[in-house]
Amino acid sequence: MLYQNLANDLLANIEQGLYRPGERLPSVRQLARQRGVSVSTVVSAYQHLETTGQVTAREKSGIYVAIPAQRQIEAPEPSRGSQPTQLQMSDTIARVFAQNRYPDRMHFDLAVPAPSFQPAAQLKAAANRVVRHHFNDSLTLYPSPGDGELRRLIAQRMLACGCQVDAQEIVITNGCQEALLISLQALTQPGDVVAVETPCYYGFLQALESLGLTVVSIATDPVTGMDVQALADDLQRWPIRVCLCSPSYSNPTGACMTEAAKQQLVDLAHRHDFHLIEDDIFGELAHGEDHLKSQQDAFRREQEQRPRPLRAFDRHGRVIYCSSFSKSLSPGLRLGWVAAGEHRLRVMERQRASTTGTSTLPQLQVRDYLKSGHFDKHLSRVRRQYRINIELALSVVAEAFPEGTHATQPQGGFVLWISLPKSAPDALTLLDRAQPEGVCFVPGQVFGLQGLESCLRISVAQPWTEELEGALRILGRLAGDLS
Ligand SMILES: Cc1ncc(COP(=O)(O)O)c(C=O)c1O
């Protein structure tokens, strides 16, 4: 039969590596044209390959070469919390980040989208329009809180994910890191106790260390995030003023709290009179947004949609929301924001004392880009790509890493948390061995105070190439050899 011949041809192309796992196959119409057959022959051939598991159809997106079934990889164990501590981590963090200096290596360490995962052409067009029509404005100082129209557009996007914010409370910042820092400054004094997840983004720890704050780390599950009951217990023991957290696709684990847990966390903050500083930088990168199927169970559906931020559950002004365009558009823009609620004036005061405000040109550029209506199209493309890259990375981890390796399977974002078996070397030692072989990653030690020595974070926000896959295999081999 004609469709079977076509299916066999396609299969041969896949086996020869012409189409690689995770890659999109030609559309039905393209293939019909290329091979001189009818559309229904192509549809039957693709249906046949889907039944035999060689390809997968993704709603509104196309037909993709299936990613080989993985050995089932379990998620790492939940972490334990720790007592209040004054941090001294800058040296370790600086040592790890020295690896950024080697462009010829394979970089799993950089948690930012590669240029090809940024909407470069559209951002360039937006910049050109600003230069052509608003150049004099771009030379003007826009002090804190920043451009009013950009703040209105951001408030609109936040409203769309359930957050009742007023554009007046938004302060434009130099990336999310400044948003976090000035929010912490607005709410704390040196020596205050701040709770964080374990592991958490090392930038949290850098900010806390630089402000002389005391850190208590809360037990955290690598899939469902912070253990709210553990935080409730710690509130009985320590005078926690602020909890700094990433409830939706945390860095480094990709964990996402359930809506029920988010509601509990916000209620807890209200009852115990502390504030939550929410980092939602990965919130827009839910993988499943474009392929939701009605038969999926409620938990999975909840995990796959753009998660509602903590802020959407807040009725008492407990949550200060921070984010930026660094993961969703481009890290070079250095454009973020805080929705600071009643703390807006203090946050602005902190910003004026440090950077005065954010550069005008990127504000006008992003304002123009958001108005062009392209952002959602871009998000739809990269979400799909990140999902595929995470699946590809996990299939390599399953094959090439030693028995007993665990890893998270995030439903959003582009970072993956791997825990090596007890017999493996600690992650800093592994990094020392991996670098001469041209492979960079971030060892677990920089994401928390203790108990993360056998873990590593890899970022897959870059085109998946044979070299990249080879580099991940090298890492797996080294972990195995050294075990
Ligand atoms: C969780 C998280 N928060 C904040 C930041 C800092 O973001 P920005 O580059 O916008 O300052 C990062 C960057 O890696 C991050 O991963």
Short mmCIF file of C-alpha atoms and ligand atoms in Angstrom, two decimals:
data_model
loop_
_atom_site.label_atom_id
_atom_site.label_comp_id
_atom_site.label_asym_id
_atom_site.label_seq_id
_atom_site.Cartn_x
_atom_site.Cartn_y
_atom_site.Cartn_z
CA MET A 1 0.00 0.00 0.00
CA LEU A 2 1.18 3.49 -0.84
CA TYR A 3 0.99 4.85 2.70
CA GLN A 4 3.05 1.93 4.02
CA ASN A 5 5.81 2.59 1.49
CA LEU A 6 5.85 6.20 2.56
CA ALA A 7 5.90 5.20 6.25
CA ASN A 8 8.84 2.84 5.58
CA ASP A 9 10.70 5.60 3.74
CA LEU A 10 10.19 7.99 6.63
CA LEU A 11 11.31 5.38 9.10
CA ALA A 12 14.49 4.80 7.08
CA ASN A 13 15.10 8.57 7.08
CA ILE A 14 14.70 8.61 10.86
CA GLU A 15 17.03 5.64 11.34
CA GLN A 16 19.66 7.25 9.11
CA GLY A 17 19.52 10.33 11.32
CA LEU A 18 18.08 12.59 8.61
CA TYR A 19 15.41 13.49 11.12
CA ARG A 20 16.59 13.38 14.73
CA PRO A 21 14.60 12.58 17.89
CA GLY A 22 12.48 15.56 18.90
CA GLU A 23 12.72 17.20 15.46
CA ARG A 24 9.64 18.32 13.55
CA LEU A 25 8.84 16.36 10.39
CA PRO A 26 7.55 18.10 7.24
CA SER A 27 3.91 19.15 7.43
CA VAL A 28 1.31 16.94 5.76
CA ARG A 29 1.01 19.32 2.81
CA GLN A 30 4.76 19.77 2.39
CA LEU A 31 5.34 16.03 2.39
CA ALA A 32 2.50 15.39 -0.05
CA ARG A 33 4.05 17.95 -2.38
CA GLN A 34 7.61 16.62 -1.92
CA ARG A 35 6.67 12.99 -2.56
CA GLY A 36 3.94 13.57 -5.15
CA VAL A 37 1.29 11.72 -3.12
CA SER A 38 -2.11 12.72 -1.79
CA VAL A 39 -2.66 14.41 1.55
CA SER A 40 -4.63 11.39 2.78
CA THR A 41 -1.68 9.06 1.98
CA VAL A 42 0.58 11.25 4.14
CA VAL A 43 -2.00 11.38 6.94
CA SER A 44 -2.25 7.55 6.91
CA ALA A 45 1.54 7.17 6.91
CA TYR A 46 1.89 9.52 9.87
CA GLN A 47 -0.97 7.78 11.71
CA HIS A 48 0.75 4.44 11.14
CA LEU A 49 4.06 5.76 12.53
CA GLU A 50 2.22 7.27 15.48
CA THR A 51 0.61 3.92 16.30
CA THR A 52 4.00 2.21 16.23
CA GLY A 53 5.46 4.94 18.47
CA GLN A 54 7.97 6.31 15.94
CA VAL A 55 6.47 9.80 15.79
CA THR A 56 4.29 11.92 18.03
CA ALA A 57 1.61 14.35 16.91
CA ARG A 58 1.40 17.57 18.88
CA GLU A 59 -1.77 19.57 18.74
CA LYS A 60 -1.50 22.76 16.64
CA SER A 61 2.21 22.14 16.24
CA GLY A 62 2.97 19.23 13.93
CA ILE A 63 4.48 15.77 13.78
CA TYR A 64 7.73 15.10 15.63
CA VAL A 65 10.20 12.23 15.68
CA ALA A 66 9.53 10.39 18.95
CA ILE A 67 12.12 10.62 21.68
CA PRO A 68 13.34 7.13 22.69
CA ALA A 69 11.53 5.72 25.72
CA GLN A 70 13.57 6.32 28.83
CA ARG A 71 14.53 4.06 31.63
CA GLN A 72 12.18 5.40 34.28
CA ILE A 73 14.11 8.05 36.18
CA GLU A 74 12.77 8.88 39.59
CA ALA A 75 12.79 12.36 41.06
CA PRO A 76 15.45 13.13 43.68
CA GLU A 77 14.53 12.85 47.36
CA PRO A 78 13.00 15.87 49.12
CA SER A 79 15.60 18.01 50.87
CA ARG A 80 15.75 18.71 54.60
CA GLY A 81 15.75 22.20 56.07
CA SER A 82 18.46 23.80 58.19
CA GLN A 83 18.87 26.14 61.12
CA PRO A 84 19.33 29.92 60.69
CA THR A 85 22.76 30.66 59.24
CA GLN A 86 24.77 33.67 58.09
CA LEU A 87 25.88 32.84 54.57
CA GLN A 88 29.45 32.79 53.24
CA MET A 89 29.02 31.44 49.77
CA SER A 90 30.38 34.14 47.48
CA ASP A 91 33.75 32.41 46.95
CA THR A 92 32.20 29.10 45.88
CA ILE A 93 29.76 30.90 43.61
CA ALA A 94 32.55 32.99 42.04
CA ARG A 95 34.66 29.85 41.46
CA VAL A 96 31.80 28.10 39.67
CA PHE A 97 31.02 31.11 37.50
CA ALA A 98 34.59 31.44 36.30
CA GLN A 99 33.55 28.77 33.75
CA ASN A 100 31.49 31.38 31.84
CA ARG A 101 34.79 32.62 30.43
CA TYR A 102 35.24 29.72 27.99
CA PRO A 103 33.01 30.16 24.94
CA ASP A 104 34.42 27.06 23.20
CA ARG A 105 33.04 24.68 25.85
CA MET A 106 29.59 23.05 25.96
CA HIS A 107 27.61 25.14 28.40
CA PHE A 108 24.92 23.47 30.46
CA ASP A 109 25.63 26.09 33.12
CA LEU A 110 24.02 29.16 31.53
CA ALA A 111 20.36 29.41 32.52
CA VAL A 112 19.50 31.94 29.82
CA PRO A 113 17.96 31.43 26.38
CA ALA A 114 20.52 31.10 23.58
CA PRO A 115 20.23 33.84 20.92
CA SER A 116 18.30 31.48 18.62
CA PHE A 117 15.65 31.11 21.35
CA GLN A 118 15.15 34.86 21.53
CA PRO A 119 12.89 36.78 19.09
CA ALA A 120 15.90 38.67 17.75
CA ALA A 121 14.33 39.94 14.51
CA GLN A 122 11.24 41.29 16.26
CA LEU A 123 13.24 42.87 19.08
CA LYS A 124 15.48 44.49 16.49
CA ALA A 125 12.44 45.82 14.58
CA ALA A 126 11.04 47.21 17.86
CA ALA A 127 14.38 48.92 18.61
CA ASN A 128 14.48 50.37 15.09
CA ARG A 129 10.96 51.78 15.46
CA VAL A 130 11.92 53.41 18.76
CA VAL A 131 15.07 54.92 17.27
CA ARG A 132 13.12 56.19 14.27
CA HIS A 133 10.11 57.63 16.11
CA HIS A 134 11.05 58.18 19.76
CA PHE A 135 14.78 58.69 19.82
CA ASN A 136 14.64 61.90 21.85
CA ASP A 137 12.43 60.16 24.42
CA SER A 138 15.00 57.38 24.69
CA LEU A 139 17.60 59.96 25.76
CA THR A 140 15.38 61.15 28.59
CA LEU A 141 15.75 59.90 32.17
CA TYR A 142 12.78 57.75 33.26
CA PRO A 143 13.44 57.50 37.00
CA SER A 144 11.80 54.90 39.23
CA PRO A 145 9.07 53.59 38.80
CA GLY A 146 9.69 53.66 35.02
CA ASP A 147 7.58 54.06 31.89
CA GLY A 148 3.84 54.23 32.61
CA GLU A 149 2.73 52.52 29.40
CA LEU A 150 5.12 49.59 29.89
CA ARG A 151 3.84 49.22 33.45
CA ARG A 152 0.26 49.17 32.15
CA LEU A 153 1.12 46.44 29.62
CA ILE A 154 2.81 44.38 32.35
CA ALA A 155 -0.23 44.82 34.62
CA GLN A 156 -2.41 43.51 31.76
CA ARG A 157 -0.30 40.37 31.43
CA MET A 158 -0.38 39.81 35.18
CA LEU A 159 -4.14 40.20 35.17
CA ALA A 160 -4.36 37.51 32.50
CA CYS A 161 -2.81 35.01 34.92
CA GLY A 162 -5.08 35.90 37.80
CA CYS A 163 -3.18 38.70 39.59
CA GLN A 164 -5.25 41.77 40.44
CA VAL A 165 -2.51 44.38 40.16
CA ASP A 166 -2.67 48.07 39.53
CA ALA A 167 -0.11 49.53 37.10
CA GLN A 168 0.62 52.12 39.82
CA GLU A 169 2.23 49.52 42.06
CA ILE A 170 4.64 48.26 39.39
CA VAL A 171 8.27 49.39 39.50
CA ILE A 172 10.44 48.65 36.45
CA THR A 173 13.83 47.25 37.46
CA ASN A 174 17.19 46.25 36.05
CA GLY A 175 16.26 42.57 35.73
CA CYS A 176 14.71 40.28 38.31
CA GLN A 177 17.82 40.31 40.49
CA GLU A 178 17.42 44.01 41.23
CA ALA A 179 13.69 43.43 41.80
CA LEU A 180 14.53 40.80 44.45
CA LEU A 181 17.26 42.88 46.06
CA ILE A 182 15.24 46.08 46.47
CA SER A 183 12.21 44.12 47.69
CA LEU A 184 14.38 42.49 50.36
CA GLN A 185 15.81 45.87 51.29
CA ALA A 186 12.32 47.34 51.54
CA LEU A 187 11.12 44.61 53.93
CA THR A 188 14.12 43.69 56.09
CA GLN A 189 16.93 44.97 58.29
CA PRO A 190 20.39 43.29 58.49
CA GLY A 191 20.20 40.26 60.78
CA ASP A 192 16.52 39.50 60.04
CA VAL A 193 15.63 35.89 59.29
CA VAL A 194 14.58 35.03 55.74
CA ALA A 195 13.28 31.60 54.71
CA VAL A 196 14.25 30.04 51.36
CA GLU A 197 13.67 26.72 49.61
CA THR A 198 16.45 24.14 49.48
CA PRO A 199 17.78 24.13 46.85
CA CYS A 200 17.10 27.68 45.69
CA TYR A 201 18.48 30.01 43.01
CA TYR A 202 22.02 30.98 44.05
CA GLY A 203 21.19 34.63 43.24
CA PHE A 204 18.83 34.55 46.26
CA LEU A 205 21.76 33.52 48.43
CA GLN A 206 24.03 36.20 46.96
CA ALA A 207 21.41 38.87 47.68
CA LEU A 208 20.80 37.60 51.22
CA GLU A 209 24.52 37.41 51.97
CA SER A 210 25.15 40.92 50.64
CA LEU A 211 22.37 42.36 52.84
CA GLY A 212 23.64 40.59 55.99
CA LEU A 213 20.42 38.61 56.38
CA THR A 214 20.16 35.31 58.24
CA VAL A 215 18.90 32.41 56.18
CA VAL A 216 16.80 29.47 57.25
CA SER A 217 16.30 26.84 54.55
CA ILE A 218 13.00 25.03 54.40
CA ALA A 219 12.52 21.38 53.43
CA THR A 220 11.54 21.26 49.75
CA ASP A 221 10.33 18.62 47.34
CA PRO A 222 12.02 18.75 43.91
CA VAL A 223 8.66 18.22 42.18
CA THR A 224 6.07 20.02 44.32
CA GLY A 225 8.30 22.68 45.84
CA MET A 226 8.44 24.12 49.33
CA ASP A 227 6.95 22.02 52.14
CA VAL A 228 4.44 24.48 53.62
CA GLN A 229 4.02 22.41 56.78
CA ALA A 230 7.81 22.50 57.35
CA LEU A 231 7.69 26.29 57.02
CA ALA A 232 4.77 26.40 59.47
CA ASP A 233 6.87 24.36 61.94
CA ASP A 234 9.89 26.63 61.47
CA LEU A 235 7.72 29.69 62.11
CA GLN A 236 7.22 28.35 65.65
CA ARG A 237 10.98 28.31 66.18
CA TRP A 238 12.43 31.27 64.32
CA PRO A 239 11.31 34.88 63.84
CA ILE A 240 10.95 34.61 60.04
CA ARG A 241 10.19 38.02 58.51
CA VAL A 242 10.20 37.14 54.84
CA CYS A 243 10.00 34.00 52.74
CA LEU A 244 11.75 34.32 49.37
CA CYS A 245 10.53 31.66 46.95
CA SER A 246 10.04 30.50 43.34
CA PRO A 247 6.70 28.66 43.46
CA SER A 248 6.38 28.13 39.68
CA TYR A 249 9.21 26.19 37.98
CA SER A 250 11.94 26.93 40.45
CA ASN A 251 15.57 27.26 39.50
CA PRO A 252 17.31 24.74 39.91
CA THR A 253 14.71 21.93 40.22
CA GLY A 254 11.83 23.07 38.00
CA ALA A 255 9.49 22.31 40.94
CA CYS A 256 6.00 23.78 40.79
CA MET A 257 3.77 24.08 43.85
CA THR A 258 0.15 23.02 43.53
CA GLU A 259 -2.52 25.71 43.71
CA ALA A 260 -3.67 24.29 47.05
CA ALA A 261 -0.15 24.64 48.47
CA LYS A 262 0.14 28.19 47.11
CA GLN A 263 -3.10 29.11 48.84
CA GLN A 264 -1.84 27.54 52.11
CA LEU A 265 1.42 29.46 51.86
CA VAL A 266 -0.35 32.79 51.36
CA ASP A 267 -2.76 32.03 54.24
CA LEU A 268 0.20 31.14 56.45
CA ALA A 269 1.86 34.49 55.66
CA HIS A 270 -1.34 36.29 56.58
CA ARG A 271 -1.82 34.34 59.85
CA HIS A 272 1.82 34.66 60.97
CA ASP A 273 2.38 38.20 59.73
CA PHE A 274 5.32 37.70 57.39
CA HIS A 275 5.80 38.63 53.72
CA LEU A 276 6.39 36.50 50.66
CA ILE A 277 8.73 37.70 47.94
CA GLU A 278 7.74 35.68 44.91
CA ASP A 279 10.13 35.13 41.99
CA ASP A 280 8.02 34.20 38.95
CA ILE A 281 10.71 34.50 36.29
CA PHE A 282 9.96 31.08 34.74
CA GLY A 283 6.16 31.31 35.12
CA GLU A 284 5.54 32.09 31.43
CA LEU A 285 7.40 28.99 30.29
CA ALA A 286 4.83 26.25 31.00
CA HIS A 287 5.57 23.46 28.52
CA GLY A 288 2.08 22.13 28.20
CA GLU A 289 0.27 25.32 27.35
CA ASP A 290 0.01 24.35 23.70
CA HIS A 291 -0.91 20.69 23.91
CA LEU A 292 -3.44 20.39 26.68
CA LYS A 293 -5.57 17.35 26.22
CA SER A 294 -8.94 17.09 27.92
CA GLN A 295 -8.35 13.54 29.16
CA GLN A 296 -5.37 14.56 31.29
CA ASP A 297 -5.98 14.41 34.99
CA ALA A 298 -6.53 17.62 36.90
CA PHE A 299 -3.11 17.59 38.63
CA ARG A 300 -1.26 17.25 35.34
CA ARG A 301 -3.42 19.87 33.67
CA GLU A 302 -2.75 22.24 36.53
CA GLN A 303 0.97 21.56 36.24
CA GLU A 304 1.04 22.14 32.50
CA GLN A 305 -0.87 25.42 32.21
CA ARG A 306 0.77 28.75 32.92
CA PRO A 307 0.78 28.42 36.71
CA ARG A 308 -1.08 31.06 38.66
CA PRO A 309 1.45 33.02 40.72
CA LEU A 310 1.22 33.18 44.53
CA ARG A 311 0.14 36.75 44.00
CA ALA A 312 -3.13 35.47 42.44
CA PHE A 313 -4.03 33.89 45.81
CA ASP A 314 -3.24 36.95 47.89
CA ARG A 315 -6.12 38.97 49.31
CA HIS A 316 -4.19 40.63 52.14
CA GLY A 317 -1.19 42.31 50.48
CA ARG A 318 1.29 39.65 51.62
CA VAL A 319 2.99 38.91 48.29
CA ILE A 320 5.57 41.11 46.57
CA TYR A 321 5.82 39.79 43.01
CA CYS A 322 9.14 39.93 41.08
CA SER A 323 9.90 38.90 37.52
CA SER A 324 11.74 39.89 34.34
CA PHE A 325 11.96 39.29 30.60
CA SER A 326 15.37 37.59 30.97
CA LYS A 327 14.10 34.01 30.51
CA SER A 328 11.10 34.70 28.32
CA LEU A 329 12.65 37.24 25.89
CA SER A 330 16.29 38.17 26.32
CA PRO A 331 18.64 38.44 29.33
CA GLY A 332 20.52 41.33 27.69
CA LEU A 333 17.54 43.67 28.00
CA ARG A 334 18.08 43.72 31.78
CA LEU A 335 14.40 44.51 32.22
CA GLY A 336 12.33 43.27 35.12
CA TRP A 337 9.71 44.52 37.54
CA VAL A 338 8.25 44.37 41.04
CA ALA A 339 4.54 44.52 41.77
CA ALA A 340 5.12 45.83 45.25
CA GLY A 341 1.60 46.61 46.50
CA GLU A 342 1.64 48.93 49.50
CA HIS A 343 5.46 48.67 49.66
CA ARG A 344 5.80 50.49 46.35
CA LEU A 345 7.22 53.71 47.81
CA ARG A 346 9.86 51.91 49.87
CA VAL A 347 10.86 49.80 46.88
CA MET A 348 11.18 52.93 44.72
CA GLU A 349 13.21 54.61 47.44
CA ARG A 350 15.64 51.65 47.47
CA GLN A 351 15.92 51.76 43.70
CA ARG A 352 16.54 55.49 43.64
CA ALA A 353 19.28 55.04 46.22
CA SER A 354 21.08 52.49 44.04
CA THR A 355 20.41 52.72 40.30
CA THR A 356 17.95 55.67 40.09
CA GLY A 357 15.91 53.64 37.62
CA THR A 358 16.16 51.52 34.49
CA SER A 359 17.65 52.56 31.12
CA THR A 360 15.05 54.17 28.92
CA LEU A 361 15.80 52.55 25.55
CA PRO A 362 15.06 48.94 26.59
CA GLN A 363 11.86 50.09 28.30
CA LEU A 364 10.64 51.72 25.09
CA GLN A 365 11.83 48.75 23.03
CA VAL A 366 9.96 46.19 25.13
CA ARG A 367 6.89 48.43 25.29
CA ASP A 368 6.84 48.51 21.50
CA TYR A 369 7.50 44.75 21.26
CA LEU A 370 4.65 43.90 23.66
CA LYS A 371 2.29 46.09 21.62
CA SER A 372 3.29 44.27 18.41
CA GLY A 373 1.45 41.18 19.70
CA HIS A 374 4.37 38.86 18.95
CA PHE A 375 5.20 37.82 22.53
CA ASP A 376 2.65 35.02 22.80
CA LYS A 377 3.71 33.53 19.45
CA HIS A 378 7.30 33.57 20.63
CA LEU A 379 6.38 31.95 23.96
CA SER A 380 4.46 29.25 22.18
CA ARG A 381 7.53 28.37 20.07
CA VAL A 382 10.06 28.31 22.89
CA ARG A 383 7.82 26.45 25.36
CA ARG A 384 7.55 23.61 22.86
CA GLN A 385 11.27 23.67 22.24
CA TYR A 386 12.13 23.60 25.94
CA ARG A 387 9.79 20.66 26.49
CA ILE A 388 11.51 18.73 23.70
CA ASN A 389 14.99 19.61 24.96
CA ILE A 390 14.11 18.52 28.50
CA GLU A 391 12.79 15.20 27.14
CA LEU A 392 15.94 14.73 25.03
CA ALA A 393 18.21 15.52 27.97
CA LEU A 394 16.32 13.10 30.20
CA SER A 395 16.62 10.32 27.64
CA VAL A 396 20.42 10.83 27.63
CA VAL A 397 20.54 10.93 31.43
CA ALA A 398 18.63 7.63 31.50
CA GLU A 399 21.09 6.03 29.09
CA ALA A 400 24.45 7.53 29.98
CA PHE A 401 24.40 8.30 33.71
CA PRO A 402 25.17 5.67 36.35
CA GLU A 403 22.44 3.46 37.83
CA GLY A 404 20.84 5.22 40.79
CA THR A 405 20.86 8.68 39.14
CA HIS A 406 17.67 10.63 39.78
CA ALA A 407 16.37 13.67 37.89
CA THR A 408 13.42 16.02 37.85
CA GLN A 409 11.11 16.19 34.83
CA PRO A 410 10.00 19.83 34.95
CA GLN A 411 6.74 20.84 33.29
CA GLY A 412 8.06 24.33 32.61
CA GLY A 413 11.29 26.29 32.20
CA PHE A 414 14.54 24.87 30.91
CA VAL A 415 16.59 23.68 33.86
CA LEU A 416 16.92 20.15 35.11
CA TRP A 417 18.10 18.93 38.51
CA ILE A 418 20.08 15.71 38.61
CA SER A 419 21.10 13.80 41.71
CA LEU A 420 23.91 11.29 41.37
CA PRO A 421 24.13 8.03 43.31
CA LYS A 422 25.93 8.10 46.69
CA SER A 423 28.99 6.37 45.17
CA ALA A 424 29.55 9.22 42.67
CA PRO A 425 32.02 12.05 43.32
CA ASP A 426 30.72 15.30 44.77
CA ALA A 427 29.57 17.75 42.09
CA LEU A 428 32.50 20.20 42.51
CA THR A 429 34.97 17.33 41.93
CA LEU A 430 32.96 16.23 38.91
CA LEU A 431 33.11 19.80 37.58
CA ASP A 432 36.91 19.78 37.91
CA ARG A 433 37.00 16.63 35.78
CA ALA A 434 34.36 17.77 33.29
CA GLN A 435 35.89 21.14 32.44
CA PRO A 436 39.06 19.78 30.79
CA GLU A 437 36.72 17.67 28.64
CA GLY A 438 34.94 20.87 27.61
CA VAL A 439 31.73 20.43 29.62
CA CYS A 440 30.30 23.03 32.02
CA PHE A 441 27.39 22.71 34.47
CA VAL A 442 26.46 24.14 37.86
CA PRO A 443 27.23 21.98 40.90
CA GLY A 444 24.55 21.58 43.58
CA GLN A 445 26.67 23.19 46.30
CA VAL A 446 25.88 26.74 45.11
CA PHE A 447 22.13 26.29 45.51
CA GLY A 448 22.00 25.89 49.26
CA LEU A 449 23.68 25.37 52.56
CA GLN A 450 24.02 21.62 52.82
CA GLY A 451 23.07 18.22 51.47
CA LEU A 452 23.36 19.17 47.78
CA GLU A 453 26.89 17.84 47.10
CA SER A 454 25.74 15.03 44.86
CA CYS A 455 23.47 17.22 42.72
CA LEU A 456 23.90 19.28 39.59
CA ARG A 457 21.83 21.64 37.48
CA ILE A 458 21.88 21.59 33.73
CA SER A 459 20.23 24.15 31.47
CA VAL A 460 18.98 23.22 28.01
CA ALA A 461 17.95 26.61 26.57
CA GLN A 462 19.99 26.10 23.42
CA PRO A 463 19.64 24.18 20.17
CA TRP A 464 19.96 20.44 20.76
CA THR A 465 22.90 19.32 18.63
CA GLU A 466 24.97 16.15 18.41
CA GLU A 467 27.82 17.98 20.18
CA LEU A 468 25.56 18.97 23.04
CA GLU A 469 24.19 15.47 23.37
CA GLY A 470 27.77 14.12 23.25
CA ALA A 471 28.77 16.51 26.04
CA LEU A 472 25.95 15.24 28.27
CA ARG A 473 27.06 11.68 27.57
CA ILE A 474 30.63 12.64 28.61
CA LEU A 475 29.25 13.99 31.87
CA GLY A 476 27.34 10.76 32.48
CA ARG A 477 30.43 8.67 31.69
CA LEU A 478 32.61 10.74 34.05
CA ALA A 479 30.04 10.40 36.83
CA GLY A 480 30.01 6.63 36.25
CA ASP A 481 33.83 6.28 35.99
CA LEU A 482 34.41 8.21 39.18
CA SER A 483 31.74 6.27 41.13
C1 LIG B 1 15.11 32.19 39.58
C2 LIG B 1 15.84 33.38 39.05
N1 LIG B 1 15.58 34.58 39.56
C3 LIG B 1 16.23 35.67 39.14
C4 LIG B 1 17.20 35.61 38.17
C5 LIG B 1 17.90 36.87 37.75
O1 LIG B 1 17.20 37.40 36.67
P1 LIG B 1 17.67 38.68 35.84
O2 LIG B 1 18.70 38.21 34.86
O3 LIG B 1 16.43 39.16 35.19
O4 LIG B 1 18.22 39.67 36.80
C6 LIG B 1 17.50 34.38 37.61
C7 LIG B 1 18.55 34.29 36.58
O5 LIG B 1 19.15 33.26 36.34
C8 LIG B 1 16.80 33.23 38.06
O6 LIG B 1 17.06 32.03 37.56
#
